[in-house]
Short mmCIF file of C-alpha atoms in Angstrom, two decimals:
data_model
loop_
_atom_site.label_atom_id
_atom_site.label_comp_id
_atom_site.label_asym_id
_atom_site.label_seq_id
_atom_site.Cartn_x
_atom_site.Cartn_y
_atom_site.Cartn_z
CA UNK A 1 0.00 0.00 0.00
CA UNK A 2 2.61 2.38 0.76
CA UNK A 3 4.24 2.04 -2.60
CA UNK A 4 0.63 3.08 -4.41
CA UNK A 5 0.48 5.91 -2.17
CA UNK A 6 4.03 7.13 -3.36
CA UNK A 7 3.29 6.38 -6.82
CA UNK A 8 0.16 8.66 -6.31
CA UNK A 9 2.15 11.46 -5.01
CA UNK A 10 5.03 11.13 -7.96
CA UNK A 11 2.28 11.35 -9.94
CA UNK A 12 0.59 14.56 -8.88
CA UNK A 13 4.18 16.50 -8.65
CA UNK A 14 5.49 15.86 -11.76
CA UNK A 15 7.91 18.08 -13.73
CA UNK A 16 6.73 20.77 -15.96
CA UNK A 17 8.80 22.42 -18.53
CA UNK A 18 8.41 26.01 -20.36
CA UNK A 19 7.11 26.27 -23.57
CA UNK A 20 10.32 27.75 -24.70
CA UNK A 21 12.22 24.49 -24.22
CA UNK A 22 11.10 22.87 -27.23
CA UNK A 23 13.04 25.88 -29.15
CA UNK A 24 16.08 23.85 -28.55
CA UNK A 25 15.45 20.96 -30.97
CA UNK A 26 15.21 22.86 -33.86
CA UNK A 27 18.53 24.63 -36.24
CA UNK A 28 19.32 27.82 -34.58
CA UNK A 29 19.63 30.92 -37.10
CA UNK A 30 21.87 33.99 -35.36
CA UNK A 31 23.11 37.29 -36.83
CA UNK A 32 26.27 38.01 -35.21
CA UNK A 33 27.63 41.02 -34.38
CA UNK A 34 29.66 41.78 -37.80
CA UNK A 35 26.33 41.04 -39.98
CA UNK A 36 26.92 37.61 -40.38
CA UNK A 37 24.88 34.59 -40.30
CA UNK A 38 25.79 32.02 -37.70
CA UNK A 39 23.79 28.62 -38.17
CA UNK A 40 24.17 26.02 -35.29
CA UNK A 41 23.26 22.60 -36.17
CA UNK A 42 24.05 20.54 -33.34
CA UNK A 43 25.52 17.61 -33.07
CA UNK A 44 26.57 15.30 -35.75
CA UNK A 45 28.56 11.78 -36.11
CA UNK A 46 31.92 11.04 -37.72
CA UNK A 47 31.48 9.50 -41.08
CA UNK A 48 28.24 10.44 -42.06
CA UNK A 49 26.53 12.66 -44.49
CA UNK A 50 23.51 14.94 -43.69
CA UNK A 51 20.93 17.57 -45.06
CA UNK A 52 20.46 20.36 -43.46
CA UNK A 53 17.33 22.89 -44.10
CA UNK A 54 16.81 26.47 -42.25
CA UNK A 55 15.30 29.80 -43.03
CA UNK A 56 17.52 32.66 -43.90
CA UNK A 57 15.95 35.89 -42.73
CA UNK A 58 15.34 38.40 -45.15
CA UNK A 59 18.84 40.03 -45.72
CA UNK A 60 17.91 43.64 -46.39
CA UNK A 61 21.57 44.20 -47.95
CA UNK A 62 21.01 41.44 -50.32
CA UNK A 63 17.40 41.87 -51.12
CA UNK A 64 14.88 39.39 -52.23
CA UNK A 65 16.68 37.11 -54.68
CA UNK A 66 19.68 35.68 -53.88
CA UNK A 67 21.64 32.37 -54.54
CA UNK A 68 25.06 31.12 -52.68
CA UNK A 69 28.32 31.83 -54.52
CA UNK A 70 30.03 28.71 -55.77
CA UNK A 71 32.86 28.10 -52.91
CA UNK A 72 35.12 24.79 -53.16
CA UNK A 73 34.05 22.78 -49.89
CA UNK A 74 34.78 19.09 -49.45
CA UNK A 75 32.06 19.19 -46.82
CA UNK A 76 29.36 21.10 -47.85
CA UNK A 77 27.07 21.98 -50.27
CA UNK A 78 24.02 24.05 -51.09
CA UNK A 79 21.72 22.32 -53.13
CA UNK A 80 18.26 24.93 -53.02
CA UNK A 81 17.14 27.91 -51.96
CA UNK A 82 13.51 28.85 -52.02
CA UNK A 83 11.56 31.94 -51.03
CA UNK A 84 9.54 31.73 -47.99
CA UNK A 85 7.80 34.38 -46.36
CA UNK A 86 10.23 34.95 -43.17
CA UNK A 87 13.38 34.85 -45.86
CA UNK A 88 14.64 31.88 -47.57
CA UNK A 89 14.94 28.15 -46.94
CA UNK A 90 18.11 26.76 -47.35
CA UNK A 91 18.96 22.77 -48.00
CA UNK A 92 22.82 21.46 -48.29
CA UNK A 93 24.40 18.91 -47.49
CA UNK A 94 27.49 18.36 -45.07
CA UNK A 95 29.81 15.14 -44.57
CA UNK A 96 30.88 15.26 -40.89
CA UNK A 97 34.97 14.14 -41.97
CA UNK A 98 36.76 15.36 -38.78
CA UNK A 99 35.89 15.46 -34.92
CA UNK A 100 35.37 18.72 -32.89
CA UNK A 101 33.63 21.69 -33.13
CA UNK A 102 33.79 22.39 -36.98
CA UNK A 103 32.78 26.02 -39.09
CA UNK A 104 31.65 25.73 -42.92
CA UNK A 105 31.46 28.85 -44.89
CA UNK A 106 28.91 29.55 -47.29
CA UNK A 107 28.29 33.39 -49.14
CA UNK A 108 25.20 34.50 -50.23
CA UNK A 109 24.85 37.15 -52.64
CA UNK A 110 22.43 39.47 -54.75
CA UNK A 111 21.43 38.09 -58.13
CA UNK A 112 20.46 41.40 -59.33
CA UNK A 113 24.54 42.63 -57.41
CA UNK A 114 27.50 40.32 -56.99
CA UNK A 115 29.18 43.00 -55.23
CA UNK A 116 26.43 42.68 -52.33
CA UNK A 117 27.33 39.38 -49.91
CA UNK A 118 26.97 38.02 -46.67
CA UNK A 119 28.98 35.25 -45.12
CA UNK A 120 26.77 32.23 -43.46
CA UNK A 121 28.51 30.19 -41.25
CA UNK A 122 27.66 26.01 -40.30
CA UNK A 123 28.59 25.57 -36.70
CA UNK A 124 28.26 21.89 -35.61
CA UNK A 125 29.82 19.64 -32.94
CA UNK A 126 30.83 16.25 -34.39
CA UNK A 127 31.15 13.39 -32.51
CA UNK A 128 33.45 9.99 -33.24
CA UNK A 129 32.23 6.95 -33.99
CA UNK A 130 32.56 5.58 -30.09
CA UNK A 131 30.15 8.29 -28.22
CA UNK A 132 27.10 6.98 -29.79
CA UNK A 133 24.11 8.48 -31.73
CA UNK A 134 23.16 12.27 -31.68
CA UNK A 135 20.17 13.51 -31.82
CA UNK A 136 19.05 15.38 -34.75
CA UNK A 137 18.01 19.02 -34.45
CA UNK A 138 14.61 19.56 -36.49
CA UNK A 139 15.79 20.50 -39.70
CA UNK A 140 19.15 18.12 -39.80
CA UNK A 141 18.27 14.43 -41.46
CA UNK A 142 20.93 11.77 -41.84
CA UNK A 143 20.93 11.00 -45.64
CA UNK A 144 24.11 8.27 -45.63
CA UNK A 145 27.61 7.10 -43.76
CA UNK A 146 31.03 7.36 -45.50
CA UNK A 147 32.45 3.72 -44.97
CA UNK A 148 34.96 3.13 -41.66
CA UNK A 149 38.62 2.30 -43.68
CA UNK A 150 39.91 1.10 -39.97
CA UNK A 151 37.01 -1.09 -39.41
CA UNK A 152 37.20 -2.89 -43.26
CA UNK A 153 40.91 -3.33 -42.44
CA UNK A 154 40.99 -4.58 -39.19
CA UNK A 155 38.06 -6.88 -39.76
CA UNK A 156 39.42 -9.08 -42.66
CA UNK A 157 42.92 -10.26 -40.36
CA UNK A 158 42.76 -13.52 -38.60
CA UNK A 159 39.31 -14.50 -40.15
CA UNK A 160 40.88 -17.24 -41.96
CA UNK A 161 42.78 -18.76 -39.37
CA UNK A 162 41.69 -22.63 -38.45
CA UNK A 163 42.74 -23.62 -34.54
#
């Protein structure tokens, strides 16, 4: 009986969280203080390939129509960008290739001025292979895994061997 009674009372006093909380699961958009665009995307895994989608605010210094310049990245890519009424949605893909805390550069500019351009920035934390499985920020989907050299060589010694 005693146990129901506590179960009763856990119950009744449970924990309630703020609204605002469930901001955190989604791809945070920040201007910074030198104009920029600061996108955080959370964390990510070693070795594996994602798309990432956010809304651009409307960039008053770039106006309406805008596409990104073509910059050589290993590790990501813009593949759209559609109007939407708070800005622009943006979708590229990244390949998380190194551990840490890592910063791809993309620039938007003007169609109608190539001289006008704004520097967005990919902020995400990627983890290695051994600290498990993030979880994905609303906007962020897995789409693949590069394969594990270290694992395909290790695994193929000493298969062989009869005892």
């Amino acid at each position: 009986m005693a146990t129901s009674k506590k179960a009763a009372k856990a119950k009744g006093s449970g924990v309630h969280f703020e609204e605002k909380l469930s901001d955190v699961s989604v791809v945070k958009v920040l201007e910074e203080e030198d104009g920029n665009i600061l996108v955080k995307v959370g964390f990510l895994k070693i070795s594996h390939k994602y798309e990432i989608t956010f809304v651009l605010p409307t960039l008053k210094t770039l106006g309406s129509d805008i596409y990104a310049m073509p910059i050589p990245s290993l590790n990501l890519k813009v593949t759209d960008i559609t109007p939407v009424s708070e800005g622009h949605s943006v979708k590229c893909e990244y390949v998380a290739s190194k551990e840490g805390v890592q910063r791809e550069e993309m620039m938007m500019t003007s169609k109608a001025d190539d001289n006008l351009c704004m520097k967005v920035v990919v902020k995400a934390r990627v983890l290695d292979k051994h600290h498990g499985t993030p979880m994905l920020l609303e906007g962020v989907k897995c789409i693949g895994s590069e394969p594990d050299f270290n694992a395909e060589q290790s695994s193929g010694h000493g298969s062989d061997v009869d005892t």
